[in-house]
Tab-separated table of C-alpha atoms in Angstrom:
chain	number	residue	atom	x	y	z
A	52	UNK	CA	-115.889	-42.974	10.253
A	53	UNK	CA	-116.353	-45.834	12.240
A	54	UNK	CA	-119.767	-47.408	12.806
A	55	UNK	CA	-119.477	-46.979	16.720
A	56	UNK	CA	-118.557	-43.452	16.491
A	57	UNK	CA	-121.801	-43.061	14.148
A	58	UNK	CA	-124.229	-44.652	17.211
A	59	UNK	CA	-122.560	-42.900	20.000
A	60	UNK	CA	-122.871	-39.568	17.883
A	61	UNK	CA	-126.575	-40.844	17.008
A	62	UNK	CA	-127.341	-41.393	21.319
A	63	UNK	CA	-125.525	-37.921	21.993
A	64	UNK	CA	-127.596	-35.878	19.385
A	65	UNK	CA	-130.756	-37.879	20.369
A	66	UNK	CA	-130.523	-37.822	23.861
A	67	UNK	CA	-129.663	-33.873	24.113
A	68	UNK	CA	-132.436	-33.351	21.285
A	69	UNK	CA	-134.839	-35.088	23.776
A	70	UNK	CA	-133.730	-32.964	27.012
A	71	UNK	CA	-134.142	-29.829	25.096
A	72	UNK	CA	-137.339	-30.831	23.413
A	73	UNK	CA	-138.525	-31.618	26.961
A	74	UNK	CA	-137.829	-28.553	29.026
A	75	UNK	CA	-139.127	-26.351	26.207
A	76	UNK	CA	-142.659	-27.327	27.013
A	77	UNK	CA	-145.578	-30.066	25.722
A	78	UNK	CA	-146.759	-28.616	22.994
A	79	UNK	CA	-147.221	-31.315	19.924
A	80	UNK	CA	-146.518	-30.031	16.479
A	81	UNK	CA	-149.999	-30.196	15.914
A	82	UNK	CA	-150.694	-27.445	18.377
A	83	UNK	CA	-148.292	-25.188	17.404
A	84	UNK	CA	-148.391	-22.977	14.393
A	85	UNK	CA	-146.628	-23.284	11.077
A	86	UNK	CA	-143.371	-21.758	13.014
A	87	UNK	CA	-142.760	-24.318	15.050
A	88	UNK	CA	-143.622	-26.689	12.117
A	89	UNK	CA	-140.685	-25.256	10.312
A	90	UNK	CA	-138.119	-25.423	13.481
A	91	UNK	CA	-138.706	-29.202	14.098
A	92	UNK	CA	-137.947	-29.374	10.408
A	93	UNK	CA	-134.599	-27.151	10.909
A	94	UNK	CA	-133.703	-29.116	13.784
A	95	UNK	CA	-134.000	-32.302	11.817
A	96	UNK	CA	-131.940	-31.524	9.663
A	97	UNK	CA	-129.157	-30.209	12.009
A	98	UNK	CA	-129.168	-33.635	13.704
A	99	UNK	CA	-128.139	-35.226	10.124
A	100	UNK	CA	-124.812	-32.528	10.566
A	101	UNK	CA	-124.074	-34.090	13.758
A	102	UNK	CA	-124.409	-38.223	12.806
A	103	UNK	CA	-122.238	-37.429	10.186
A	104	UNK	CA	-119.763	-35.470	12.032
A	105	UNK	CA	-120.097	-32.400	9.401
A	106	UNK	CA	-120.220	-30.399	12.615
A	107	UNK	CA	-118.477	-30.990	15.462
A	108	UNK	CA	-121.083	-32.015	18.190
A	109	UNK	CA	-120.383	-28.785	20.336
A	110	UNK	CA	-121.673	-26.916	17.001
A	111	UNK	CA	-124.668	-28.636	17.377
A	112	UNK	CA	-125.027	-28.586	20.789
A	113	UNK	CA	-124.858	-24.707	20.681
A	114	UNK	CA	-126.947	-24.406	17.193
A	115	UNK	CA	-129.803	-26.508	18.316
A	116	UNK	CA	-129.759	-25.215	21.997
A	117	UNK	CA	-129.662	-21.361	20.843
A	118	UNK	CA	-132.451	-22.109	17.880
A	119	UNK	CA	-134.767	-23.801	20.883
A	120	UNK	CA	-133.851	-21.241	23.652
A	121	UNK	CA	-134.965	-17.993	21.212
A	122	UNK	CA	-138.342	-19.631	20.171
A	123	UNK	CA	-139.046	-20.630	23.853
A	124	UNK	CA	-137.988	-16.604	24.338
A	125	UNK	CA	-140.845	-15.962	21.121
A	126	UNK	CA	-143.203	-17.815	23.112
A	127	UNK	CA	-142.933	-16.108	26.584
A	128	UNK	CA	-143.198	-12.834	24.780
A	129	UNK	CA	-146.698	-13.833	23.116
A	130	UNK	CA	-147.844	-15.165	26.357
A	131	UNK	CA	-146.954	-11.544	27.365
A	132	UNK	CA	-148.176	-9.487	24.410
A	133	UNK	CA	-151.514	-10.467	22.285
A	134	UNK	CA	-150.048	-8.361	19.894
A	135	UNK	CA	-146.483	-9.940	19.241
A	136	UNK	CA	-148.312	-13.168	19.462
A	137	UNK	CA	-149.873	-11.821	16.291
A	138	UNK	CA	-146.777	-10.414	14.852
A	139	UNK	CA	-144.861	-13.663	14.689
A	140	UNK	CA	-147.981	-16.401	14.937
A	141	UNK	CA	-150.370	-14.731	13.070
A	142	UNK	CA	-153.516	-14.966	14.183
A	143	UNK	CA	-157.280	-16.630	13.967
A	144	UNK	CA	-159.113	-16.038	10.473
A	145	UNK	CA	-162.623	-16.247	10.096
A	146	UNK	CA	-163.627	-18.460	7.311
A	147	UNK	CA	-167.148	-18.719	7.829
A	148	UNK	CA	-170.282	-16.279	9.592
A	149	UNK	CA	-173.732	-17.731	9.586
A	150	UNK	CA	-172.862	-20.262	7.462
A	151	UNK	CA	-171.656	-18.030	4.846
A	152	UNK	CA	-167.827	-18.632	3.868
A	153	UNK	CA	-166.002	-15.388	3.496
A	154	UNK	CA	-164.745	-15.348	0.599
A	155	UNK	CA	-162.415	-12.213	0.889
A	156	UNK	CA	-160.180	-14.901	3.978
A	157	UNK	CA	-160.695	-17.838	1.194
A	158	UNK	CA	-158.748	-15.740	-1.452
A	159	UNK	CA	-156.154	-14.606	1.221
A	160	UNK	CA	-155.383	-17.836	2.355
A	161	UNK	CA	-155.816	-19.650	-1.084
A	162	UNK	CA	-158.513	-21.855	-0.396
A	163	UNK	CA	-160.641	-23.272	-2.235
A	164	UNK	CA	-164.146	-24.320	-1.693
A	165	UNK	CA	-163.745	-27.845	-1.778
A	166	UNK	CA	-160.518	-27.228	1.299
A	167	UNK	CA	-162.838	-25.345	3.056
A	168	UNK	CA	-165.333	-28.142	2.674
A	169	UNK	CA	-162.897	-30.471	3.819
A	170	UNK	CA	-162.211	-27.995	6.768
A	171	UNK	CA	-165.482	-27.799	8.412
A	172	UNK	CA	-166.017	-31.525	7.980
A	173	UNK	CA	-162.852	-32.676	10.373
A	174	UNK	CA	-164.125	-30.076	12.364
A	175	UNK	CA	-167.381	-32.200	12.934
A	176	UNK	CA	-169.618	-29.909	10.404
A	177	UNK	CA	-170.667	-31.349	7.290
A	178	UNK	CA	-171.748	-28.949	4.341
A	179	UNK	CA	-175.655	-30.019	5.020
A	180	UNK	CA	-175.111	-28.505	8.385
A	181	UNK	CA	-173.235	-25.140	7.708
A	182	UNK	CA	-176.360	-23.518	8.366
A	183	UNK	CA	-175.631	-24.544	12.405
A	184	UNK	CA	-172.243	-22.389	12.241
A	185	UNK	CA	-172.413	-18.942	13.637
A	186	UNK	CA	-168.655	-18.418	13.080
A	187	UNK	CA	-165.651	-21.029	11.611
A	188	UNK	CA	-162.269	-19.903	12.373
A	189	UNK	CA	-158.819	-21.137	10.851
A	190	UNK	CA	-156.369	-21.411	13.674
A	191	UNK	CA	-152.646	-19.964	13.964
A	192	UNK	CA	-151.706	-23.767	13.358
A	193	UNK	CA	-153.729	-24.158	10.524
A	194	UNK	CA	-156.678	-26.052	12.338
A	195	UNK	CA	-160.506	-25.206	11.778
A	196	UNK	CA	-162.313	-23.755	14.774
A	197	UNK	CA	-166.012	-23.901	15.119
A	198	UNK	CA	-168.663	-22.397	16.888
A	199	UNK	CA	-172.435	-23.291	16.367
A	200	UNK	CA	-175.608	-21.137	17.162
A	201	UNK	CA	-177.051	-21.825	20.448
A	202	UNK	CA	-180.075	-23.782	18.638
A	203	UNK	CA	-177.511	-26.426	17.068
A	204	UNK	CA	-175.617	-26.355	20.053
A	205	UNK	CA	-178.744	-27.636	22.060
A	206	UNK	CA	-179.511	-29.979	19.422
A	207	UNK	CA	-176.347	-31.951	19.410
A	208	UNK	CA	-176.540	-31.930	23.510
A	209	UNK	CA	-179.784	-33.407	23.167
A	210	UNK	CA	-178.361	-36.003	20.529
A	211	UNK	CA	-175.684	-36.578	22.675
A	212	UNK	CA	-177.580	-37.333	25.027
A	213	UNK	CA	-179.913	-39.728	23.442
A	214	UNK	CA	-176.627	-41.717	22.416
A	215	UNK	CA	-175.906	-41.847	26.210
A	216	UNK	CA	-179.292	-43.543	26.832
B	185	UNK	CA	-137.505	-18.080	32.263
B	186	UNK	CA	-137.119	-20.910	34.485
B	187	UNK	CA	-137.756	-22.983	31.773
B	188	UNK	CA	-135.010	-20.708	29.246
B	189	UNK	CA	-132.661	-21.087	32.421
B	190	UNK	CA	-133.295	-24.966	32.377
B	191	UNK	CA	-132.499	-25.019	28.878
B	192	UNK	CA	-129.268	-23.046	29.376
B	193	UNK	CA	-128.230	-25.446	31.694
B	194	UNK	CA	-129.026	-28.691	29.559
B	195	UNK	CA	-126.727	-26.779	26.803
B	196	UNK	CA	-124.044	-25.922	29.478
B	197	UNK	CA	-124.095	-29.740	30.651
B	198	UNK	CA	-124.036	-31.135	27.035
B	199	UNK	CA	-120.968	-29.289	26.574
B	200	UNK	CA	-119.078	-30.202	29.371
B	201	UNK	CA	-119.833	-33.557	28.663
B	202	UNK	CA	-118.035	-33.191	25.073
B	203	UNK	CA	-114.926	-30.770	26.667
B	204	UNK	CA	-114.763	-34.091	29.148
B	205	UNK	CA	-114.669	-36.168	26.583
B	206	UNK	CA	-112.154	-34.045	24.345
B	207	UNK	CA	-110.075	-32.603	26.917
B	208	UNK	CA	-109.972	-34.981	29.667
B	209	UNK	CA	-110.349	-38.721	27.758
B	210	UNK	CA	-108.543	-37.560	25.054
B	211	UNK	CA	-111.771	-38.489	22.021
B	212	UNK	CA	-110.211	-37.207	18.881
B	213	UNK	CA	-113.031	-38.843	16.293
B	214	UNK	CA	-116.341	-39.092	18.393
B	215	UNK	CA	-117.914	-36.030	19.458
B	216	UNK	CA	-114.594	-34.464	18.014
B	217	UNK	CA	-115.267	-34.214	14.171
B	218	UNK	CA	-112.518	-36.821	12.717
B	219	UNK	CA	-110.261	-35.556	10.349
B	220	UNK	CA	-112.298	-37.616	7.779
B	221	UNK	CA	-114.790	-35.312	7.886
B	222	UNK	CA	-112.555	-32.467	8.670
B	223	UNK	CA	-110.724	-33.297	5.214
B	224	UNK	CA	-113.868	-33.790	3.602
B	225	UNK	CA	-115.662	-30.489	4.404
B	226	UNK	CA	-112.388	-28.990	3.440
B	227	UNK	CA	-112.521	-30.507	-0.266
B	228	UNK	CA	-116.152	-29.805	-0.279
B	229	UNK	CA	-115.563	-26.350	0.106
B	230	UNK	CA	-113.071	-26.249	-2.518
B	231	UNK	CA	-114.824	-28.100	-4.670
B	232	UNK	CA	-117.728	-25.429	-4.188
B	233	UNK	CA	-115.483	-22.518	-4.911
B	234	UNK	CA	-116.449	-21.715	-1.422
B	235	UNK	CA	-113.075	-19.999	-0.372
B	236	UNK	CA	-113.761	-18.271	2.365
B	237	UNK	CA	-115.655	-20.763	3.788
B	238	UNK	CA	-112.770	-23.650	3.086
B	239	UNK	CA	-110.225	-20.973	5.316
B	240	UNK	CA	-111.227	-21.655	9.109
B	241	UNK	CA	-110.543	-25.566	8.331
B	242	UNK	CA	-106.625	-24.493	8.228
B	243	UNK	CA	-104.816	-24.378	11.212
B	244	UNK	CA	-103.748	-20.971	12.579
B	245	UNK	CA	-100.419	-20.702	10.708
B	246	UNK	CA	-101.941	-21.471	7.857
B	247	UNK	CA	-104.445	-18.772	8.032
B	248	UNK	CA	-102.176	-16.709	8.638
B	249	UNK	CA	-100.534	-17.161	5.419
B	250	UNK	CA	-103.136	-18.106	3.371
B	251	UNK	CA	-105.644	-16.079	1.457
B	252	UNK	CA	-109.011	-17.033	-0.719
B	253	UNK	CA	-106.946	-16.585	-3.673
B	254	UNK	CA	-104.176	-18.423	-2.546
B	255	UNK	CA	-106.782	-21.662	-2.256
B	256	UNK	CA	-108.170	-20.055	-5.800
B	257	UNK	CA	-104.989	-20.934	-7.292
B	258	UNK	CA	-105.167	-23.873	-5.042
B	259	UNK	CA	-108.295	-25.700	-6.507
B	260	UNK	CA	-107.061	-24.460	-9.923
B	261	UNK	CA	-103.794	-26.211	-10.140
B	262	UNK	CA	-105.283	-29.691	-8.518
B	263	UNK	CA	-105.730	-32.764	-10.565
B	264	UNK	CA	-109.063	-32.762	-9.923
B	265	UNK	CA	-110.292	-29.337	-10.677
B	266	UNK	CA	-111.500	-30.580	-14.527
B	267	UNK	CA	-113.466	-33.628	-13.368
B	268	UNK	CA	-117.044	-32.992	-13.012
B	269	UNK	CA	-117.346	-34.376	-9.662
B	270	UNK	CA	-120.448	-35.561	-8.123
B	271	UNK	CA	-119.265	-36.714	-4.696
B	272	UNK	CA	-116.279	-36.266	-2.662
B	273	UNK	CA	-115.839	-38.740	0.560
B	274	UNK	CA	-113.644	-38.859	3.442
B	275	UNK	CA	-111.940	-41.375	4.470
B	276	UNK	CA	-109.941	-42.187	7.443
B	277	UNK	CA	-106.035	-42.778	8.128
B	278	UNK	CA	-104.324	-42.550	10.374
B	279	UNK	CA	-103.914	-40.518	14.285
B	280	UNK	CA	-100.895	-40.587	15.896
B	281	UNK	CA	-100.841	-38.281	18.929
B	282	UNK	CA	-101.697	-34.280	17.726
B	283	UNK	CA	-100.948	-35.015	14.006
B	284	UNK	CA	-103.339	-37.226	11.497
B	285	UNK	CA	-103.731	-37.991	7.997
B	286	UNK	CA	-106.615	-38.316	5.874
B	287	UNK	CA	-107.840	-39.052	2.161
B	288	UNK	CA	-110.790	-37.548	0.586
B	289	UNK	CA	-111.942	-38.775	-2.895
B	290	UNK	CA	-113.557	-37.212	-5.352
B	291	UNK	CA	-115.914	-39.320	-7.637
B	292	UNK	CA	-117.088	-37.542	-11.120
B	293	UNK	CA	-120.032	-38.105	-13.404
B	294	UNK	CA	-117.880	-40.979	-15.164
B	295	UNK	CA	-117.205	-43.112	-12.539
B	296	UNK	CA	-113.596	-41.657	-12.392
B	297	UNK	CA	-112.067	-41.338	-8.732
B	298	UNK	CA	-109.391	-39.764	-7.664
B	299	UNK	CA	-108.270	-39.474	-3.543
B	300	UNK	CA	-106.009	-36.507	-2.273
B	301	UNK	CA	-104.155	-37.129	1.061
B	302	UNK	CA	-103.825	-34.334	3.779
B	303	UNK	CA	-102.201	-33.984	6.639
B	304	UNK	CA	-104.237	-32.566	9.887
B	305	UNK	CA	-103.031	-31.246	13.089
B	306	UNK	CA	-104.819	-31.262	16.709
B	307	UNK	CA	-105.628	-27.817	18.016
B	308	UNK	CA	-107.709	-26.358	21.101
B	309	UNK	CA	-110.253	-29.537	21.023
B	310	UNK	CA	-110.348	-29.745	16.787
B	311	UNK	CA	-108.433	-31.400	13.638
B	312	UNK	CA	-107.123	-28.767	11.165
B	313	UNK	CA	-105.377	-29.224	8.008
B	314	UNK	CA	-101.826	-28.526	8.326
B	315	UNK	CA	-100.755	-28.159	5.618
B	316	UNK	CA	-101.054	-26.805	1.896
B	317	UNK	CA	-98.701	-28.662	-0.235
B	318	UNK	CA	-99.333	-28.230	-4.433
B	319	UNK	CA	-102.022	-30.292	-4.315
B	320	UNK	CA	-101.210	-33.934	-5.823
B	321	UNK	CA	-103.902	-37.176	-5.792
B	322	UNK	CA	-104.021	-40.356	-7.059
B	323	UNK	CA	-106.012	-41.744	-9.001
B	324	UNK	CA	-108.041	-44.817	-7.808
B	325	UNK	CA	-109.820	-46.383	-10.175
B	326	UNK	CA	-110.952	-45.903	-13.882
B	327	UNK	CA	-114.454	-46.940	-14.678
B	328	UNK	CA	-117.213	-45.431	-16.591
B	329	UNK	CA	-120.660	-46.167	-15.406
Protein backbone atom coordinates (compact mmCIF):
# COMPACT_ATOMS: atom_id res chain seq x y z
CA UNK A 1 0.00 0.00 0.00
CA UNK A 2 1.31 3.15 -0.85
CA UNK A 3 2.56 5.62 1.75
CA UNK A 4 0.02 8.39 0.54
CA UNK A 5 -2.85 6.14 0.68
CA UNK A 6 -1.64 5.29 4.41
CA UNK A 7 -1.83 9.38 5.43
CA UNK A 8 -4.95 10.11 3.59
CA UNK A 9 -6.52 6.91 5.32
CA UNK A 10 -4.70 8.21 8.66
CA UNK A 11 -6.57 12.16 8.07
CA UNK A 12 -9.96 10.32 7.11
CA UNK A 13 -10.06 8.02 10.27
CA UNK A 14 -8.70 10.94 12.41
CA UNK A 15 -10.70 13.58 11.27
CA UNK A 16 -14.18 11.52 11.44
CA UNK A 17 -12.84 10.05 14.91
CA UNK A 18 -12.60 13.75 16.01
CA UNK A 19 -16.23 14.85 14.67
CA UNK A 20 -17.74 11.95 16.39
CA UNK A 21 -15.74 12.29 19.54
CA UNK A 22 -16.96 15.91 19.48
CA UNK A 23 -20.70 15.78 19.09
CA UNK A 24 -20.87 12.95 21.62
CA UNK A 25 -20.24 15.36 24.43
CA UNK A 26 -17.04 16.76 26.76
CA UNK A 27 -16.64 14.33 28.97
CA UNK A 28 -12.67 13.40 29.51
CA UNK A 29 -11.89 9.79 30.12
CA UNK A 30 -11.18 10.71 33.45
CA UNK A 31 -14.77 11.55 34.16
CA UNK A 32 -16.29 8.79 32.79
CA UNK A 33 -16.45 5.36 34.26
CA UNK A 34 -14.50 2.25 33.44
CA UNK A 35 -17.08 1.83 30.30
CA UNK A 36 -16.12 4.48 28.52
CA UNK A 37 -12.47 3.64 29.48
CA UNK A 38 -12.88 0.43 27.62
CA UNK A 39 -14.69 2.08 24.34
CA UNK A 40 -11.85 4.64 23.73
CA UNK A 41 -9.72 1.53 23.97
CA UNK A 42 -12.10 -0.40 21.32
CA UNK A 43 -12.12 2.51 19.20
CA UNK A 44 -8.37 2.63 19.17
CA UNK A 45 -7.98 -0.20 18.04
CA UNK A 46 -10.57 -0.02 15.18
CA UNK A 47 -8.66 3.01 13.83
CA UNK A 48 -5.44 0.58 13.42
CA UNK A 49 -8.18 -1.62 10.93
CA UNK A 50 -8.70 1.40 8.98
CA UNK A 51 -4.72 2.81 8.46
CA UNK A 52 -4.09 -0.45 7.36
CA UNK A 53 -6.92 -0.87 5.08
CA UNK A 54 -7.99 -4.33 6.90
CA UNK A 55 -11.42 -2.73 6.68
CA UNK A 56 -12.63 -0.83 4.14
CA UNK A 57 -13.09 2.78 5.56
CA UNK A 58 -17.01 2.63 5.18
CA UNK A 59 -16.63 -0.45 7.76
CA UNK A 60 -15.18 1.79 9.99
CA UNK A 61 -17.08 4.59 9.42
CA UNK A 62 -20.25 2.54 10.31
CA UNK A 63 -18.42 0.40 13.26
CA UNK A 64 -17.08 3.37 15.05
CA UNK A 65 -20.19 5.63 14.37
CA UNK A 66 -22.76 2.78 15.59
CA UNK A 67 -20.29 1.84 18.78
CA UNK A 68 -20.38 5.89 19.68
CA UNK A 69 -24.10 6.48 18.76
CA UNK A 70 -25.36 3.36 21.29
CA UNK A 71 -23.18 4.59 24.27
CA UNK A 72 -24.33 8.24 23.68
CA UNK A 73 -28.02 6.26 23.62
CA UNK A 74 -26.56 4.45 27.30
CA UNK A 75 -25.94 7.80 28.47
CA UNK A 76 -29.30 9.60 27.74
CA UNK A 77 -31.00 6.67 29.32
CA UNK A 78 -28.99 7.13 32.75
CA UNK A 79 -29.59 10.76 32.60
CA UNK A 80 -33.22 9.45 32.45
CA UNK A 81 -33.20 6.55 34.91
CA UNK A 82 -30.96 6.58 38.32
CA UNK A 83 -31.50 3.12 38.16
CA UNK A 84 -30.10 2.08 34.61
CA UNK A 85 -27.40 4.51 35.40
CA UNK A 86 -26.65 1.92 38.05
CA UNK A 87 -27.26 -1.05 35.94
CA UNK A 88 -24.61 -0.28 33.35
CA UNK A 89 -22.24 2.41 35.46
CA UNK A 90 -22.42 0.99 38.61
CA UNK A 91 -22.60 3.14 41.17
CA UNK A 92 -20.82 5.17 44.28
CA UNK A 93 -19.25 2.79 47.07
CA UNK A 94 -18.60 3.89 50.37
CA UNK A 95 -15.15 3.15 51.47
CA UNK A 96 -14.96 4.98 54.53
CA UNK A 97 -17.72 6.32 57.60
CA UNK A 98 -16.25 8.29 60.42
CA UNK A 99 -13.04 7.54 59.52
CA UNK A 100 -13.54 3.94 59.69
CA UNK A 101 -12.79 2.06 56.24
CA UNK A 102 -15.41 -0.50 55.50
CA UNK A 103 -13.94 -3.27 55.12
CA UNK A 104 -16.88 -5.44 53.70
CA UNK A 105 -16.52 -2.50 50.10
CA UNK A 106 -12.51 -3.06 50.55
CA UNK A 107 -12.93 -6.90 50.01
CA UNK A 108 -15.54 -6.30 47.18
CA UNK A 109 -13.55 -4.10 45.32
CA UNK A 110 -10.11 -5.76 46.17
CA UNK A 111 -8.46 -3.14 47.90
CA UNK A 112 -6.10 -3.12 50.00
CA UNK A 113 -5.27 -0.89 52.83
CA UNK A 114 -2.33 0.63 51.56
CA UNK A 115 -4.78 1.57 47.90
CA UNK A 116 -7.14 2.89 50.08
CA UNK A 117 -4.42 4.88 51.76
CA UNK A 118 -3.30 6.03 48.58
CA UNK A 119 -7.04 6.89 47.80
CA UNK A 120 -7.86 9.29 50.45
CA UNK A 121 -4.49 10.98 50.08
CA UNK A 122 -5.10 12.27 46.21
CA UNK A 123 -8.26 13.03 47.53
CA UNK A 124 -6.57 15.72 49.84
CA UNK A 125 -6.90 13.42 53.20
CA UNK A 126 -3.91 12.06 54.63
CA UNK A 127 -4.19 8.95 57.05
CA UNK A 128 -3.39 11.44 60.21
CA UNK A 129 -6.54 13.16 59.20
CA UNK A 130 -9.10 10.28 58.52
CA UNK A 131 -10.58 11.14 61.67
CA UNK A 132 -12.01 14.57 59.64
CA UNK A 133 -13.96 12.14 57.11
CA UNK A 134 -17.58 11.60 57.79
CA UNK A 135 -17.99 9.53 54.60
CA UNK A 136 -15.24 8.55 51.52
CA UNK A 137 -16.85 7.35 48.48
CA UNK A 138 -15.24 5.49 45.36
CA UNK A 139 -16.76 6.96 42.26
CA UNK A 140 -18.40 5.11 39.11
CA UNK A 141 -14.98 6.15 37.41
CA UNK A 142 -12.93 4.85 39.94
CA UNK A 143 -12.14 8.30 41.69
CA UNK A 144 -12.25 8.85 45.61
CA UNK A 145 -14.97 11.16 46.86
CA UNK A 146 -14.77 12.86 50.16
CA UNK A 147 -16.79 14.49 52.54
CA UNK A 148 -15.48 15.91 55.94
CA UNK A 149 -17.47 16.64 59.24
CA UNK A 150 -18.61 20.10 59.51
CA UNK A 151 -15.75 20.75 62.29
CA UNK A 152 -12.88 19.87 59.64
CA UNK A 153 -14.73 21.49 57.10
CA UNK A 154 -14.55 24.85 59.13
CA UNK A 155 -11.08 24.21 59.93
CA UNK A 156 -9.68 24.01 56.49
CA UNK A 157 -11.95 27.30 55.57
CA UNK A 158 -10.29 28.95 58.28
CA UNK A 159 -6.78 27.62 56.99
CA UNK A 160 -7.69 28.62 53.78
CA UNK A 161 -8.22 31.54 54.71
CA UNK A 162 -5.18 32.32 56.67
CA UNK A 163 -3.21 31.29 53.38
CA UNK A 164 -5.25 34.08 51.66
CA UNK A 165 -3.93 36.65 54.19
CA UNK B 1 -31.21 13.06 20.66
CA UNK B 2 -30.11 16.07 18.97
CA UNK B 3 -26.85 15.18 19.74
CA UNK B 4 -27.54 11.06 18.47
CA UNK B 5 -29.16 12.89 15.34
CA UNK B 6 -25.87 14.99 14.93
CA UNK B 7 -23.95 11.97 15.11
CA UNK B 8 -26.11 10.20 12.50
CA UNK B 9 -25.47 12.83 10.29
CA UNK B 10 -21.54 13.03 10.75
CA UNK B 11 -21.78 9.07 9.86
CA UNK B 12 -24.17 9.78 6.88
CA UNK B 13 -21.64 12.60 5.61
CA UNK B 14 -18.49 10.41 6.16
CA UNK B 15 -20.00 8.01 3.92
CA UNK B 16 -20.93 9.98 1.18
CA UNK B 17 -17.69 11.35 1.19
CA UNK B 18 -16.15 7.67 0.58
CA UNK B 19 -19.27 6.60 -2.09
CA UNK B 20 -17.90 10.13 -3.78
CA UNK B 21 -14.76 9.09 -3.72
CA UNK B 22 -15.48 5.36 -4.90
CA UNK B 23 -18.25 5.92 -7.14
CA UNK B 24 -17.80 9.22 -8.59
CA UNK B 25 -13.62 9.69 -8.71
CA UNK B 26 -13.22 6.32 -9.36
CA UNK B 27 -10.53 5.57 -5.80
CA UNK B 28 -9.98 1.89 -6.06
CA UNK B 29 -6.98 1.69 -3.19
CA UNK B 30 -7.69 4.68 -0.74
CA UNK B 31 -10.70 4.59 1.23
CA UNK B 32 -11.45 1.46 -1.05
CA UNK B 33 -9.48 -1.45 0.67
CA UNK B 34 -6.72 -2.32 -2.17
CA UNK B 35 -6.63 -5.64 -3.30
CA UNK B 36 -3.35 -5.91 -1.26
CA UNK B 37 -5.14 -6.04 1.62
CA UNK B 38 -8.10 -7.64 0.09
CA UNK B 39 -5.64 -10.64 -0.90
CA UNK B 40 -4.10 -10.51 2.32
CA UNK B 41 -7.15 -10.84 4.63
CA UNK B 42 -8.11 -13.54 2.24
CA UNK B 43 -4.79 -15.67 2.96
CA UNK B 44 -5.10 -14.70 6.52
CA UNK B 45 -8.22 -16.31 6.77
CA UNK B 46 -7.04 -19.34 5.19
CA UNK B 47 -4.19 -19.49 6.91
CA UNK B 48 -6.45 -19.36 10.17
CA UNK B 49 -8.64 -22.18 9.05
CA UNK B 50 -11.16 -19.47 9.22
CA UNK B 51 -13.42 -20.72 6.26
CA UNK B 52 -16.31 -19.16 6.61
CA UNK B 53 -14.89 -16.12 7.34
CA UNK B 54 -12.32 -16.31 4.09
CA UNK B 55 -15.96 -16.80 1.84
CA UNK B 56 -17.42 -13.11 1.57
CA UNK B 57 -13.79 -12.05 0.12
CA UNK B 58 -14.92 -14.09 -3.20
CA UNK B 59 -16.80 -12.46 -5.65
CA UNK B 60 -20.46 -13.45 -6.11
CA UNK B 61 -19.90 -16.28 -8.63
CA UNK B 62 -17.57 -17.59 -6.65
CA UNK B 63 -19.72 -17.86 -3.67
CA UNK B 64 -21.94 -19.23 -5.40
CA UNK B 65 -19.91 -22.16 -6.18
CA UNK B 66 -17.80 -22.35 -3.46
CA UNK B 67 -18.24 -23.94 -0.09
CA UNK B 68 -15.99 -23.95 3.36
CA UNK B 69 -14.89 -27.26 2.36
CA UNK B 70 -14.19 -26.48 -1.00
CA UNK B 71 -11.47 -23.70 0.49
CA UNK B 72 -10.74 -26.78 3.15
CA UNK B 73 -9.42 -28.70 0.37
CA UNK B 74 -8.21 -25.41 -0.84
CA UNK B 75 -5.65 -24.52 1.98
CA UNK B 76 -4.89 -28.28 2.07
CA UNK B 77 -3.56 -28.79 -1.36
CA UNK B 78 -1.45 -25.25 -1.32
CA UNK B 79 2.26 -25.19 -1.16
CA UNK B 80 2.16 -23.46 1.75
CA UNK B 81 -0.18 -25.29 3.99
CA UNK B 82 3.07 -27.27 5.82
CA UNK B 83 5.11 -24.13 6.53
CA UNK B 84 4.65 -22.85 9.92
CA UNK B 85 3.97 -19.41 8.94
CA UNK B 86 4.34 -16.48 11.09
CA UNK B 87 3.31 -13.64 8.78
CA UNK B 88 1.59 -13.35 5.58
CA UNK B 89 1.84 -9.75 3.66
CA UNK B 90 0.18 -8.23 0.82
CA UNK B 91 1.57 -6.80 -1.69
CA UNK B 92 0.45 -4.79 -4.55
CA UNK B 93 0.27 -5.39 -8.51
CA UNK B 94 -1.29 -4.36 -10.64
CA UNK B 95 -5.16 -2.42 -11.54
CA UNK B 96 -6.22 -2.23 -14.79
CA UNK B 97 -9.82 -0.99 -15.05
CA UNK B 98 -12.41 -3.59 -12.88
CA UNK B 99 -9.80 -6.44 -12.77
CA UNK B 100 -6.40 -6.46 -10.46
CA UNK B 101 -3.80 -8.70 -9.36
CA UNK B 102 -2.14 -9.15 -6.20
CA UNK B 103 0.61 -11.27 -4.27
CA UNK B 104 0.45 -12.17 -0.71
CA UNK B 105 3.48 -13.89 0.96
CA UNK B 106 3.66 -16.01 3.53
CA UNK B 107 6.85 -15.91 5.78
CA UNK B 108 7.39 -19.10 8.26
CA UNK B 109 9.34 -19.55 11.46
CA UNK B 110 12.53 -20.31 9.18
CA UNK B 111 12.80 -17.44 7.29
CA UNK B 112 11.24 -19.36 4.29
CA UNK B 113 8.84 -17.19 1.97
CA UNK B 114 6.74 -18.11 -0.38
CA UNK B 115 4.14 -15.41 -2.45
CA UNK B 116 0.81 -16.70 -4.11
CA UNK B 117 -0.65 -14.44 -6.88
CA UNK B 118 -4.50 -13.79 -7.19
CA UNK B 119 -6.49 -12.30 -9.37
CA UNK B 120 -9.31 -9.69 -7.98
CA UNK B 121 -12.27 -8.25 -9.61
CA UNK B 122 -14.12 -4.73 -8.92
CA UNK B 123 -17.64 -5.10 -7.62
CA UNK B 124 -20.40 -2.62 -6.14
CA UNK B 125 -17.53 -0.18 -4.59
CA UNK B 126 -15.01 -3.39 -3.42
CA UNK B 127 -12.04 -5.76 -4.79
CA UNK B 128 -12.96 -9.49 -4.65
CA UNK B 129 -10.96 -12.40 -5.54
CA UNK B 130 -11.98 -13.79 -8.74
CA UNK B 131 -10.87 -16.51 -8.91
CA UNK B 132 -9.92 -20.00 -7.28
CA UNK B 133 -7.38 -21.63 -9.37
CA UNK B 134 -5.37 -24.93 -7.55
CA UNK B 135 -3.52 -22.83 -5.63
CA UNK B 136 0.27 -22.53 -6.93
CA UNK B 137 3.15 -19.92 -5.29
CA UNK B 138 6.50 -19.31 -5.68
CA UNK B 139 8.87 -19.43 -3.67
CA UNK B 140 10.92 -16.23 -2.92
CA UNK B 141 13.66 -16.68 -1.04
CA UNK B 142 15.39 -19.42 1.12
CA UNK B 143 16.96 -18.25 4.31
CA UNK B 144 16.97 -19.49 7.78
CA UNK B 145 17.18 -16.93 10.46
Amino acid sequence: MGLHNIAIRSVFAFLFLLIITRLSGNRTPGQGTLFDFVLALILGDMIDDCLWAEVPVSQFVVGTGTLVVIHLLVEMGSMASPRFARIVGGGETILMRDGKLVRRTMRRERINEREAESMLRRAGVARENWGSIKSAWIEPNGQPGVILHEWAEEARAGEMEKDRQ
Amino acid sequence: MTAVLRLLVAMAAALLVVSLSIFVLGDRSVLASPPEAVSEGFIRELVGRRYERALPYLDEELRQRITADTLRAYRARAPWSAMELIDVRGEPGTIRGDTARASVVMIDARGRSMRTRLLLAWSKGVWEIARLDQPAAEEVQRSEQ
